[in-house]
Tab-separated table of C-alpha atoms in Angstrom:
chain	number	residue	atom	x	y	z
R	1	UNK	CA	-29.536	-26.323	58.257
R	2	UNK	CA	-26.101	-26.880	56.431
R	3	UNK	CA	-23.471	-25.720	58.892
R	4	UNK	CA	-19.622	-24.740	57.162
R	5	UNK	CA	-16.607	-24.890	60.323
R	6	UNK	CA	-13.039	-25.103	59.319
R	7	UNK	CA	-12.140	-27.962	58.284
R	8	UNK	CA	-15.531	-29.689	57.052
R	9	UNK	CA	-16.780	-28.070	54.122
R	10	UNK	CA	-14.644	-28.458	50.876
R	11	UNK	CA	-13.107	-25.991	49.562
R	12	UNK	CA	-13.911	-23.806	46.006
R	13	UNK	CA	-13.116	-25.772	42.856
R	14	UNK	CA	-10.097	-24.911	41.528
R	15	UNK	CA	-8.146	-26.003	37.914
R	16	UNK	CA	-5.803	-28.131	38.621
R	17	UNK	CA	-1.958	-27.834	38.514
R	18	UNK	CA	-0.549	-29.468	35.347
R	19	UNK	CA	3.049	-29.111	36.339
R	20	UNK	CA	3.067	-31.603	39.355
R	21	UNK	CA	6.515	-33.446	39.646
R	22	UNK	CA	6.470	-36.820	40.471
R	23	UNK	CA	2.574	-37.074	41.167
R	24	UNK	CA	0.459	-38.225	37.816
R	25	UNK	CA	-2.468	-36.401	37.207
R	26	UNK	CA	-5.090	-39.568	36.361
R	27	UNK	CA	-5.272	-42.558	38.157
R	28	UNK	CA	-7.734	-45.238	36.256
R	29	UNK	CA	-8.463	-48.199	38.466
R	30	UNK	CA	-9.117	-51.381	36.967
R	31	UNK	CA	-10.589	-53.759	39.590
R	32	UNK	CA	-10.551	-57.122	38.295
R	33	UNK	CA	-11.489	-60.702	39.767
R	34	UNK	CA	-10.170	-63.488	37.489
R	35	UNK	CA	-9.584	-61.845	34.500
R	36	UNK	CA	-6.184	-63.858	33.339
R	37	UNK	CA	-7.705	-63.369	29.936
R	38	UNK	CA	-8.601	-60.199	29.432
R	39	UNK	CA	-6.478	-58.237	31.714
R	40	UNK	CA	-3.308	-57.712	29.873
R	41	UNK	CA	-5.142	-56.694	26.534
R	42	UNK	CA	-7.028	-54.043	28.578
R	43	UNK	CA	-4.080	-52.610	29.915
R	44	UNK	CA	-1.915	-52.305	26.832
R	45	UNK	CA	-4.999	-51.192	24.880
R	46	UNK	CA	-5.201	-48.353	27.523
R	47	UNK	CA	-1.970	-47.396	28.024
R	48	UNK	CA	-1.354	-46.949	24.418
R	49	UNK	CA	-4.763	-44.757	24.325
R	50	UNK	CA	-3.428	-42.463	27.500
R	51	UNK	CA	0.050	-41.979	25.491
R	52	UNK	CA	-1.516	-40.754	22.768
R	53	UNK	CA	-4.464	-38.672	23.656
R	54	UNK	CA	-4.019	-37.701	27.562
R	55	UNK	CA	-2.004	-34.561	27.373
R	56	UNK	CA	-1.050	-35.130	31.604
R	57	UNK	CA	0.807	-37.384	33.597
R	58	UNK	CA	-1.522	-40.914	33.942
R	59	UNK	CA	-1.344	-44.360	36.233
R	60	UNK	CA	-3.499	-47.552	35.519
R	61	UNK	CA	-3.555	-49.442	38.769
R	62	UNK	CA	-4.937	-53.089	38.654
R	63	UNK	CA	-6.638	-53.747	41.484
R	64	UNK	CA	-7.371	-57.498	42.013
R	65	UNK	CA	-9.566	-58.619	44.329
R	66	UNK	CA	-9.166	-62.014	45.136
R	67	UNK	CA	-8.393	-63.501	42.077
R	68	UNK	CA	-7.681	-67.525	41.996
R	69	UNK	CA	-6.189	-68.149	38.684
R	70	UNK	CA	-3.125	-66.100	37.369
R	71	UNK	CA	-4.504	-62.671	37.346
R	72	UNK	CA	-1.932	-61.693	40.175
R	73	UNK	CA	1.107	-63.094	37.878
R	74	UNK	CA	-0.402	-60.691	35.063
R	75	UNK	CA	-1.154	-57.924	36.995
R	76	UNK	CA	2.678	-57.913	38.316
R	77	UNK	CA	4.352	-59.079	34.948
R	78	UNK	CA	2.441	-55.666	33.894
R	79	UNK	CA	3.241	-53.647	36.650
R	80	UNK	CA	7.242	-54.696	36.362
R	81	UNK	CA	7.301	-53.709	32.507
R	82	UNK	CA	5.057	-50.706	31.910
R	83	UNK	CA	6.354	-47.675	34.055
R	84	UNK	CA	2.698	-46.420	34.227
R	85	UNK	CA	1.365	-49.577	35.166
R	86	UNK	CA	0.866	-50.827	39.486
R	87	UNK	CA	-0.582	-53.841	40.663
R	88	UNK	CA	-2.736	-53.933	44.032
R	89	UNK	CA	-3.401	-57.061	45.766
R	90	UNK	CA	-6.651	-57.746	47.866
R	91	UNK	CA	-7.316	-60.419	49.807
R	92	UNK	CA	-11.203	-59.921	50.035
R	93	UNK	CA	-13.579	-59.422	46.955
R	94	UNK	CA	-15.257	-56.618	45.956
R	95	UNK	CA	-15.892	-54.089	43.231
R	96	UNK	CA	-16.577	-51.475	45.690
R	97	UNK	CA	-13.940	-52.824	48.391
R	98	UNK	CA	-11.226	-52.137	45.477
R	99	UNK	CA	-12.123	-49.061	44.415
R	100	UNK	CA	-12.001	-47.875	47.952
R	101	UNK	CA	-8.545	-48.995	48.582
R	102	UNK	CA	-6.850	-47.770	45.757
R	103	UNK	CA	-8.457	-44.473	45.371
R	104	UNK	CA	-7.865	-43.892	49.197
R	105	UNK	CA	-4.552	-44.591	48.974
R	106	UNK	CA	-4.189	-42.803	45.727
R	107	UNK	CA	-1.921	-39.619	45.127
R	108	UNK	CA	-3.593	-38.860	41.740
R	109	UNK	CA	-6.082	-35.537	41.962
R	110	UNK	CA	-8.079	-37.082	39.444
R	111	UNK	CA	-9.190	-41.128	40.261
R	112	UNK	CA	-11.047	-43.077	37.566
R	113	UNK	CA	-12.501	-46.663	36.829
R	114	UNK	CA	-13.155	-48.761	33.839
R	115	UNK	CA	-14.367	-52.488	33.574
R	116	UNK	CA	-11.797	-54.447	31.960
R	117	UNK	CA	-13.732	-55.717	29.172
R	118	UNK	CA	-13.312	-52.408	27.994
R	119	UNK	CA	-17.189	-52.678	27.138
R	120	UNK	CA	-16.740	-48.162	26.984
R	121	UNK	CA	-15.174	-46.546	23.730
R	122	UNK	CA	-11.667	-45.182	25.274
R	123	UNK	CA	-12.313	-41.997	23.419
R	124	UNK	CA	-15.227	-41.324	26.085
R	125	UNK	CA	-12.121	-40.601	29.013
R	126	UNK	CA	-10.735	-37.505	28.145
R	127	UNK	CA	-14.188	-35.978	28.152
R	128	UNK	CA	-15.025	-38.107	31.527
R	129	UNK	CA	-12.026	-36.445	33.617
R	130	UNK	CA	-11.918	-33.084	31.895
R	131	UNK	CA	-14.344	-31.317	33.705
R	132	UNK	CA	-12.521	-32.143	37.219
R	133	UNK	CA	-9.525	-31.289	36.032
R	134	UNK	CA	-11.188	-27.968	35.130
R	135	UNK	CA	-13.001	-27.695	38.493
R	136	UNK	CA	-15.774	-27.581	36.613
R	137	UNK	CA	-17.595	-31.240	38.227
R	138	UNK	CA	-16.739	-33.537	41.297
R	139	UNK	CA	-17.997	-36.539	39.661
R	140	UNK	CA	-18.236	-37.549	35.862
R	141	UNK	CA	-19.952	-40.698	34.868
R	142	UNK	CA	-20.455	-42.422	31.765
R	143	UNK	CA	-24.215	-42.781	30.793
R	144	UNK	CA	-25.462	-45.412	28.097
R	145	UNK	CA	-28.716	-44.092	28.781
R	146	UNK	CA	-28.398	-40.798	27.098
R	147	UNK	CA	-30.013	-39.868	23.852
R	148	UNK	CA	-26.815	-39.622	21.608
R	149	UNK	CA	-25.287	-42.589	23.349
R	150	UNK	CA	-24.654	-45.248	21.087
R	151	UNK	CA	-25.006	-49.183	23.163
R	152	UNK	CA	-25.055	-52.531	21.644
R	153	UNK	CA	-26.351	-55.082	23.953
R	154	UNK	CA	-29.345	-58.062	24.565
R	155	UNK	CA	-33.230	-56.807	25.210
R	156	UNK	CA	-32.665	-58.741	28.917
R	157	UNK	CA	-29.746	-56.362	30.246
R	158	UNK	CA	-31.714	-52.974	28.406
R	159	UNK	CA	-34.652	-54.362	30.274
R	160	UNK	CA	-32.481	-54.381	33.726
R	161	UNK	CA	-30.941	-51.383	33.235
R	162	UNK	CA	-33.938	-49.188	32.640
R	163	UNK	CA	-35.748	-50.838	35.410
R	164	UNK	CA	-33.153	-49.830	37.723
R	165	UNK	CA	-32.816	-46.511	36.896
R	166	UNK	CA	-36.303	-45.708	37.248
R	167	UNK	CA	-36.297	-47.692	40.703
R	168	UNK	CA	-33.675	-45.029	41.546
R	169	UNK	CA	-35.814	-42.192	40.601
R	170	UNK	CA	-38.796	-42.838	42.306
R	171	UNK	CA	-37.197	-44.284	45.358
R	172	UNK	CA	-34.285	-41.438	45.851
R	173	UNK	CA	-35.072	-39.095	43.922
R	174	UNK	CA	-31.957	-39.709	41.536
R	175	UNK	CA	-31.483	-37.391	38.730
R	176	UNK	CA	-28.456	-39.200	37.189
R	177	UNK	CA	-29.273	-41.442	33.979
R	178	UNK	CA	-26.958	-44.430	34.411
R	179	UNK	CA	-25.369	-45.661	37.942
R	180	UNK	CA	-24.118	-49.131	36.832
R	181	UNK	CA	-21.945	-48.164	33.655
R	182	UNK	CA	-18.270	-49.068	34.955
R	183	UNK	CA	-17.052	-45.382	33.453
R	184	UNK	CA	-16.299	-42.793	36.023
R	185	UNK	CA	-13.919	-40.556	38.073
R	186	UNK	CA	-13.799	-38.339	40.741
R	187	UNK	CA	-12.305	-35.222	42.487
R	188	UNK	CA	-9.462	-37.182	45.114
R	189	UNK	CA	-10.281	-34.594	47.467
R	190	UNK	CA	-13.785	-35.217	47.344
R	191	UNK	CA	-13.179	-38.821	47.750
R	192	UNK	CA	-11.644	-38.240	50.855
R	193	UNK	CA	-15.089	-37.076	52.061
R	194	UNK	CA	-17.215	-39.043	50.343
R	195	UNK	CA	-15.805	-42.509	50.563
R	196	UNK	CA	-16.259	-42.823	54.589
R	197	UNK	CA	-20.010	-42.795	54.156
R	198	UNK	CA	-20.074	-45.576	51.199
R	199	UNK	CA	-20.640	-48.772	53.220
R	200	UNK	CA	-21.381	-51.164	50.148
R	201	UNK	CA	-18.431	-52.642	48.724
R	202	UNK	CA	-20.058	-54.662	45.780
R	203	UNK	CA	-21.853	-53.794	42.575
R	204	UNK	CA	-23.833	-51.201	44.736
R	205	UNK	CA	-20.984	-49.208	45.420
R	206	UNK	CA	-21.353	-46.761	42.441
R	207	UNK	CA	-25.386	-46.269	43.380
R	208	UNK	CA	-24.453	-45.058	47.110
R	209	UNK	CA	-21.572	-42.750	46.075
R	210	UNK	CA	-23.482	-40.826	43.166
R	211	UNK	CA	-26.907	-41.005	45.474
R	212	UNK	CA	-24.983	-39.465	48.502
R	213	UNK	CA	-22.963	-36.697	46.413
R	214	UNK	CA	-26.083	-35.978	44.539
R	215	UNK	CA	-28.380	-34.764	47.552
R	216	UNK	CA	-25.159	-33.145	48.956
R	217	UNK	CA	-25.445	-30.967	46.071
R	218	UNK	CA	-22.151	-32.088	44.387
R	219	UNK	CA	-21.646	-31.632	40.721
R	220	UNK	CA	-22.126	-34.634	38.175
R	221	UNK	CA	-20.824	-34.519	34.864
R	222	UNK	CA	-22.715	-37.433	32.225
R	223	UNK	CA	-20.459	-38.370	29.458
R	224	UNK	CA	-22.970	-40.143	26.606
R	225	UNK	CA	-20.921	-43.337	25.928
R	226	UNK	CA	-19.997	-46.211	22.772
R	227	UNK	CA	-21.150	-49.337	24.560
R	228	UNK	CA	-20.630	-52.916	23.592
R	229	UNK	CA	-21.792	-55.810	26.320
R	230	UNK	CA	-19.861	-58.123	26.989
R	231	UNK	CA	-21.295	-61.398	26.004
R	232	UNK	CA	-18.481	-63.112	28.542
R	233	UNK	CA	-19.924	-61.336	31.445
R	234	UNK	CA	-19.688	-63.040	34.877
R	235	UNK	CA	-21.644	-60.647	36.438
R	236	UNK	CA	-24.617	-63.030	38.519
R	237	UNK	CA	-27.658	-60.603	37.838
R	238	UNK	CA	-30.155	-61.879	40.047
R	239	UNK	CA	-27.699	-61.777	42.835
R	240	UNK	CA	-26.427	-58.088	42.069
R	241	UNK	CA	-29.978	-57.051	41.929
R	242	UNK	CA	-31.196	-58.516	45.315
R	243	UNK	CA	-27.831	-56.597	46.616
R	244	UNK	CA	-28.982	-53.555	45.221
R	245	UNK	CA	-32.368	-53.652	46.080
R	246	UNK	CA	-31.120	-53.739	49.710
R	247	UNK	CA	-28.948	-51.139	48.567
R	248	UNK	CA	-31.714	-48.793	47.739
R	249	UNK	CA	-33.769	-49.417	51.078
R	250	UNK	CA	-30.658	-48.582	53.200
R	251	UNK	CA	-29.586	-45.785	51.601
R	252	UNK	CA	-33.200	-44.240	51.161
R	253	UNK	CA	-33.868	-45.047	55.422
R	254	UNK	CA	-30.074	-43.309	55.759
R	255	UNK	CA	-31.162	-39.918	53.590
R	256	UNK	CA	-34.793	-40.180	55.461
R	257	UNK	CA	-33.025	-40.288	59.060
R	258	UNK	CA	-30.914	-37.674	58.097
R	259	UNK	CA	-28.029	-39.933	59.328
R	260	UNK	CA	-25.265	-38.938	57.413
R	261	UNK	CA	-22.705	-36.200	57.324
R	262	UNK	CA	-23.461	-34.508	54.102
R	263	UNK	CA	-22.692	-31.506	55.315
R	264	UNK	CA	-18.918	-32.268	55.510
R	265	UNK	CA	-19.308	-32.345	51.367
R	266	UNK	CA	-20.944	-28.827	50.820
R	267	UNK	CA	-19.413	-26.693	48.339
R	268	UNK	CA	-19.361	-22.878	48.135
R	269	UNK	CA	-21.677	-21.221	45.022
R	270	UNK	CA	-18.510	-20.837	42.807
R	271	UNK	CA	-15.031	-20.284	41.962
R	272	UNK	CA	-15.296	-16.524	42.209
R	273	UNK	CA	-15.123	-14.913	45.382
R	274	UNK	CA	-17.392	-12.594	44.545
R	275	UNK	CA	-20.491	-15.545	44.473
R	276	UNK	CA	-19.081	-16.143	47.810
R	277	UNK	CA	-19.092	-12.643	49.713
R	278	UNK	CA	-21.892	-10.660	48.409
R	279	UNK	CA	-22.018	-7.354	50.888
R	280	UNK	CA	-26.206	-6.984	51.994
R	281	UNK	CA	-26.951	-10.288	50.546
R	282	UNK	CA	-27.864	-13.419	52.632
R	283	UNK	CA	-27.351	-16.863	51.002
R	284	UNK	CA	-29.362	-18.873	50.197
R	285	UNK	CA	-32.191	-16.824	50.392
R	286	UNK	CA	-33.475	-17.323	47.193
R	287	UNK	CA	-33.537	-21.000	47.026
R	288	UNK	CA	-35.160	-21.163	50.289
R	289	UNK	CA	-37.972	-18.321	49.694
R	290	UNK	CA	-38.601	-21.120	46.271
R	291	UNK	CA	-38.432	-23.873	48.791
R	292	UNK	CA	-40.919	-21.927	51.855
R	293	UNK	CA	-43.105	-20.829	48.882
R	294	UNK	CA	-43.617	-24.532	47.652
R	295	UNK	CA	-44.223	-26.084	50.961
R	296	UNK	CA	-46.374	-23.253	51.951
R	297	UNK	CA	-48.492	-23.857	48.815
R	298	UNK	CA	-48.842	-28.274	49.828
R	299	UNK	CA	-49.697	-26.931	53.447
R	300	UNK	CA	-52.112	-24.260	52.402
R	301	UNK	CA	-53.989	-26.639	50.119
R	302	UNK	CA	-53.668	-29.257	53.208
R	303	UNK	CA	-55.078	-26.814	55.368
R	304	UNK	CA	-58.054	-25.680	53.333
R	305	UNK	CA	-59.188	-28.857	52.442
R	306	UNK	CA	-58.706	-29.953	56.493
R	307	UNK	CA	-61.100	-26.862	57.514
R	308	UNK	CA	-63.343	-27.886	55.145
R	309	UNK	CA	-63.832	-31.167	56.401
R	310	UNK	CA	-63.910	-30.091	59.960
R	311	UNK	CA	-66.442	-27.447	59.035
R	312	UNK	CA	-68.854	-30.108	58.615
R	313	UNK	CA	-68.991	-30.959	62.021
R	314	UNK	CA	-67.596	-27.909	63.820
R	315	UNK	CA	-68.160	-23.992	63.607
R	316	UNK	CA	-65.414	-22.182	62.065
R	317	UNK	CA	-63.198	-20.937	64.730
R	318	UNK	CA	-62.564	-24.549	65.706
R	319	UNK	CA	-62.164	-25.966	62.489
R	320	UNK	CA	-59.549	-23.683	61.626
R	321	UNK	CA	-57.658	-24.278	65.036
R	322	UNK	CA	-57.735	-27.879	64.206
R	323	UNK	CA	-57.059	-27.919	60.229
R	324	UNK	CA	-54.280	-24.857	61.219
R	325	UNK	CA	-52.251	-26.721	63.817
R	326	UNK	CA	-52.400	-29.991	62.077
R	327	UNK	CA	-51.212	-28.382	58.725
R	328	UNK	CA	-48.502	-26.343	61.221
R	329	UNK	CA	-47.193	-29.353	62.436
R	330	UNK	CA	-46.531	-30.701	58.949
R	331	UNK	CA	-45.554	-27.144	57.791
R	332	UNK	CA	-42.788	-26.917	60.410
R	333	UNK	CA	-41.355	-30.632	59.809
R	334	UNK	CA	-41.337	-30.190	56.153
R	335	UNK	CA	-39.832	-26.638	55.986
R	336	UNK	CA	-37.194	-27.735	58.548
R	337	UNK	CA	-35.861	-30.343	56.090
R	338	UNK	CA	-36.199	-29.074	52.904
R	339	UNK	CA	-36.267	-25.206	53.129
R	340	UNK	CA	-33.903	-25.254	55.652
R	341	UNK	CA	-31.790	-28.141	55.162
R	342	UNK	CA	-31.850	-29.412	59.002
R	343	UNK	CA	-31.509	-33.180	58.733
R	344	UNK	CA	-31.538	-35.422	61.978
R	345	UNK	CA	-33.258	-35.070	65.165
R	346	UNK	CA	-31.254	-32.638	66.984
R	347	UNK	CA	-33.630	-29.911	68.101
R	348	UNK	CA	-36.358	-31.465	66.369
R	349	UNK	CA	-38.672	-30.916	69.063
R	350	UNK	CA	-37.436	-27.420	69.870
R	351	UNK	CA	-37.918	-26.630	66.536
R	352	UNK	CA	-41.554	-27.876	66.631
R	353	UNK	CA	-42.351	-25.975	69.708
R	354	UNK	CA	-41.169	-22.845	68.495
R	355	UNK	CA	-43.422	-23.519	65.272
R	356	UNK	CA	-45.968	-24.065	67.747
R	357	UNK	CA	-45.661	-20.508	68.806
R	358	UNK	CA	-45.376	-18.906	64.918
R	359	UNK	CA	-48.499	-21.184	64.422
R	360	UNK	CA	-50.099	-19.480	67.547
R	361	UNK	CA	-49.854	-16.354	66.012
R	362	UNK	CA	-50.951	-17.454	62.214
R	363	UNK	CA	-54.070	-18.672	64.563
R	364	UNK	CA	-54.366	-15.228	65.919
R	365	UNK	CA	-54.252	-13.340	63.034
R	366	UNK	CA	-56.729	-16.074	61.056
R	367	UNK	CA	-59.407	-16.501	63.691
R	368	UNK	CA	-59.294	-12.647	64.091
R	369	UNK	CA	-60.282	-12.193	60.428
R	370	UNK	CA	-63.006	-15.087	60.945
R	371	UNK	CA	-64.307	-12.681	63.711
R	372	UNK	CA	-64.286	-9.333	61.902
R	373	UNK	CA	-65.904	-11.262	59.300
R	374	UNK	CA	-68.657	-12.576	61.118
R	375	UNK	CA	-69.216	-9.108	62.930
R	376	UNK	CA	-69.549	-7.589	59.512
R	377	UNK	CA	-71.495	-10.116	57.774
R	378	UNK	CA	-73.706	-12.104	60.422
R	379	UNK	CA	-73.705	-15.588	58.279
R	380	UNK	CA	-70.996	-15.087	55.701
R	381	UNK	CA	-70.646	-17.911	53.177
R	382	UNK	CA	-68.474	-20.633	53.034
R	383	UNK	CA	-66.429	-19.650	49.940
R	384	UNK	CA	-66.577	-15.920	51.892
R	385	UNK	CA	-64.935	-17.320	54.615
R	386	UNK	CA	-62.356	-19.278	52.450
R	387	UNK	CA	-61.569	-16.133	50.572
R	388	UNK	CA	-60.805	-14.322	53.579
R	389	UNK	CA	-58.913	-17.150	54.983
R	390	UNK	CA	-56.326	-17.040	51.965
R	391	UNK	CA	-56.055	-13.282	52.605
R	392	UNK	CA	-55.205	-13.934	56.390
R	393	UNK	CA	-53.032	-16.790	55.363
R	394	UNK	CA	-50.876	-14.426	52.741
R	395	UNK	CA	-49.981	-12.541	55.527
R	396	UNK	CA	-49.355	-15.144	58.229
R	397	UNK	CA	-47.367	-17.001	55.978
R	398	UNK	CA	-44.921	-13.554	55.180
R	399	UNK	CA	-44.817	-13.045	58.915
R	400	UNK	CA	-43.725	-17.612	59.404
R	401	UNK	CA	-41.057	-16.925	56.795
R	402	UNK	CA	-39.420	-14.370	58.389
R	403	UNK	CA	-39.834	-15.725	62.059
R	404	UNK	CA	-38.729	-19.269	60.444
R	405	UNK	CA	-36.033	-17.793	59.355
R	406	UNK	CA	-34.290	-15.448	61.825
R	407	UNK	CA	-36.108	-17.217	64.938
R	408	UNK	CA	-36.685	-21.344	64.379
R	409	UNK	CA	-34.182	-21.667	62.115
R	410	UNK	CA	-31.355	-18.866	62.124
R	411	UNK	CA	-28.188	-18.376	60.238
R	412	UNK	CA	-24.871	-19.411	61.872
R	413	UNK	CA	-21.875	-17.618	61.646
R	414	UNK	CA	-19.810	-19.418	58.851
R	415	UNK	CA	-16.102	-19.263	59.783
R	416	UNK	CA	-13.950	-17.857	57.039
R	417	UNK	CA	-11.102	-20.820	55.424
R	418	UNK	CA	-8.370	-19.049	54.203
R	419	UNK	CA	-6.917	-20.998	51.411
């Protein structure tokens, strides 16, 4: 389960100060990779934007990766004559690599990204990096994807898009509309956390950060967007694909392992203390009794349809030792992970063999309504003995939550954080 020690979980969303001297509040990154063209445009087009509609302090820092025509002479002829304005040289490219380095390295509470093509409408950012200045969201992206969004761009990249997005729903599960739109920002401090456990530094880069802070339960704030493609795009799609494609099966064999530290990026239920100390009442308990109810319902339907298959070639009180201890097994792994949140294989087989013993006692209380039944009846019928196996299961599965609960998988003291 999700463990909190000082020091690993973040803390409470707060607002954030306005009044910072010296420190801007935004930082928007614009990586770029020979973009001599475009680059100064962007900027000035930005800046002027940020001076007239960002009511905080703001940087743009141009992060150029590897550029070998005069992007670096821009970037710096920028940097020397707009106060707002920094260049960052890397020697390696990389979308994601840049974004990394600057944000990292950052100051700024709030750290954003744009393409330099400026393919988003500008007036899209203040309602991008509102909510974390708020401490409303962690993340905010910018989704061409949603119904009110308004995109101009060729059947062949619509196609793409779409495709992708629904690879990332069926694959992990993704709930967010639009990974690849280069429009988004972040929390700094949850950057800190979250950026460690990124290892793409490509196109691919977005994907993994809004994958991992989605299943660490992390707020995401969509934005619908203005989008125009860029028709001077040298993005090489069936490269970036294959790269995310590979992407996906890391990532998905990472979240399936349980082989990364989400816990470090828990939050606590809200800003109010009061959702965070409530006398008598245990947390969590609600989600999980949602969570035990709906894998009790898969395992219970598992189970049935197992004793009816081994009723065909066995009597009853073996069939339902065999259907209940497979189903247990299954029971016990998938409660562990997803009622319980306990990723990774510590304990896993303690865990099992303690399930082993609350399935021991479902078996008990089970087979000893098959025999009462049998005593009573003589020859009961099937659809008898079902009935009075869902009766006996109600029961055993009360008496698994409980054991489950404050047994297999107990609460552990959460050190208070004073802030």
């Amino acid at each position: 389960m999700r463990t909190q020690t000082i020091g690993e979980a973040l803390p409470a969303r707060e607002h954030l100060p306005v009044d910072v001297a010296g420190r801007p509040v935004l930082d928007v990154v614009i990586p770029v990779h020979n973009e001599e063209k475009d680059l100064e445009p962007c900027v000035r087009r930005l800046r002027e934007h940020l001076l007239k509609t960002f009511p905080y302090g703001f940087r743009i820092t141009v992060a150029d990766n590897a550029s070998t025509d005069t992007t670096p002479a821009v970037s710096a002829a920028l940097a020397a004559e707009l106060p707002e304005v920094r260049s960052v040289r890397l020697e390696q490219k990389g979308r994601g690599r840049a974004l990394r380095t600057v944000w990292s390295a950052s100051d700024a509470p709030v750290l954003a990204y744009m393409d330099v093509d400026l393919s988003t409408d500008l007036n899209a950012l203040l309602p991008l990096v509102a909510p974390l200045i708020s401490g409303h969201s962690d993340l905010a992206i910018g989704s061409r994807l949603a119904r009110s969004s308004r995109v101009v761009r060729g059947p062949k990249r619509e196609f793409i898009s779409r495709a992708y997005n629904l690879i990332l729903r069926s694959s992990l599960a993704a709930r967010f509309s639009d990974a690849q739109c280069g429009f988004k920002a972040i929390r700094r401090e949850v950057a800190e956390r979250l950026l460690p456990m990124v290892e793409d530094t490509g196109w691919f880069f977005d994907t993994e950060m809004l994958v991992l802070a989605e299943r660490a339960g992390l707020r995401i704030h969509e934005v619908p967007v203005d989008w125009v493609d860029d028709p001077d795009s040298t993005v090489h799609i069936v490269r970036t694909a294959t790269d995310d494609l590979k992407g996906v099966w890391r990532v998905g064999r990472a979240l399936a392992t349980g082989s990364l530290p989400l816990d470090r990026l828990a939050r606590p239920f809200g800003d109010d203390p009061r959702d965070r100390e409530l006398n008598g009442v245990p947390g969590g308990l609600a989600r999980r009794l949602v969570g035990f109810c709906a894998v009790g319902a898969l395992s219970t339907l598992c189970y049935l349809a197992l004793y009816s298959a081994f009723r065909l070639g066995v009597g009853p009180q073996l069939a339902n030792a065999a259907a209940l201890l497979v189903s247990a097994v299954a029971n016990t792994a998938a409660n562990r992970r997803l009622t319980f949140g306990v990723r990774g294989r510590d304990r896993a087989v303690r865990h099992q063999a303690q399930g082993l013993v609350v399935f021991a006692i479902g078996l008990a209380l089970t087979s000893g309504s098959l025999t009462a039944l049998g005593a009573a009846t003589g020859d009961p019928a099937h659809s008898t003995e079902l009935a009075v196996l869902i009766v006996a299961n109600l029961a055993a599965t009360v008496l698994r939550f409980l054991l489950f609960r404050l047994w297999v998988f107990p609460e552990r003291p959460t050190p208070r954080n004073d802030r």
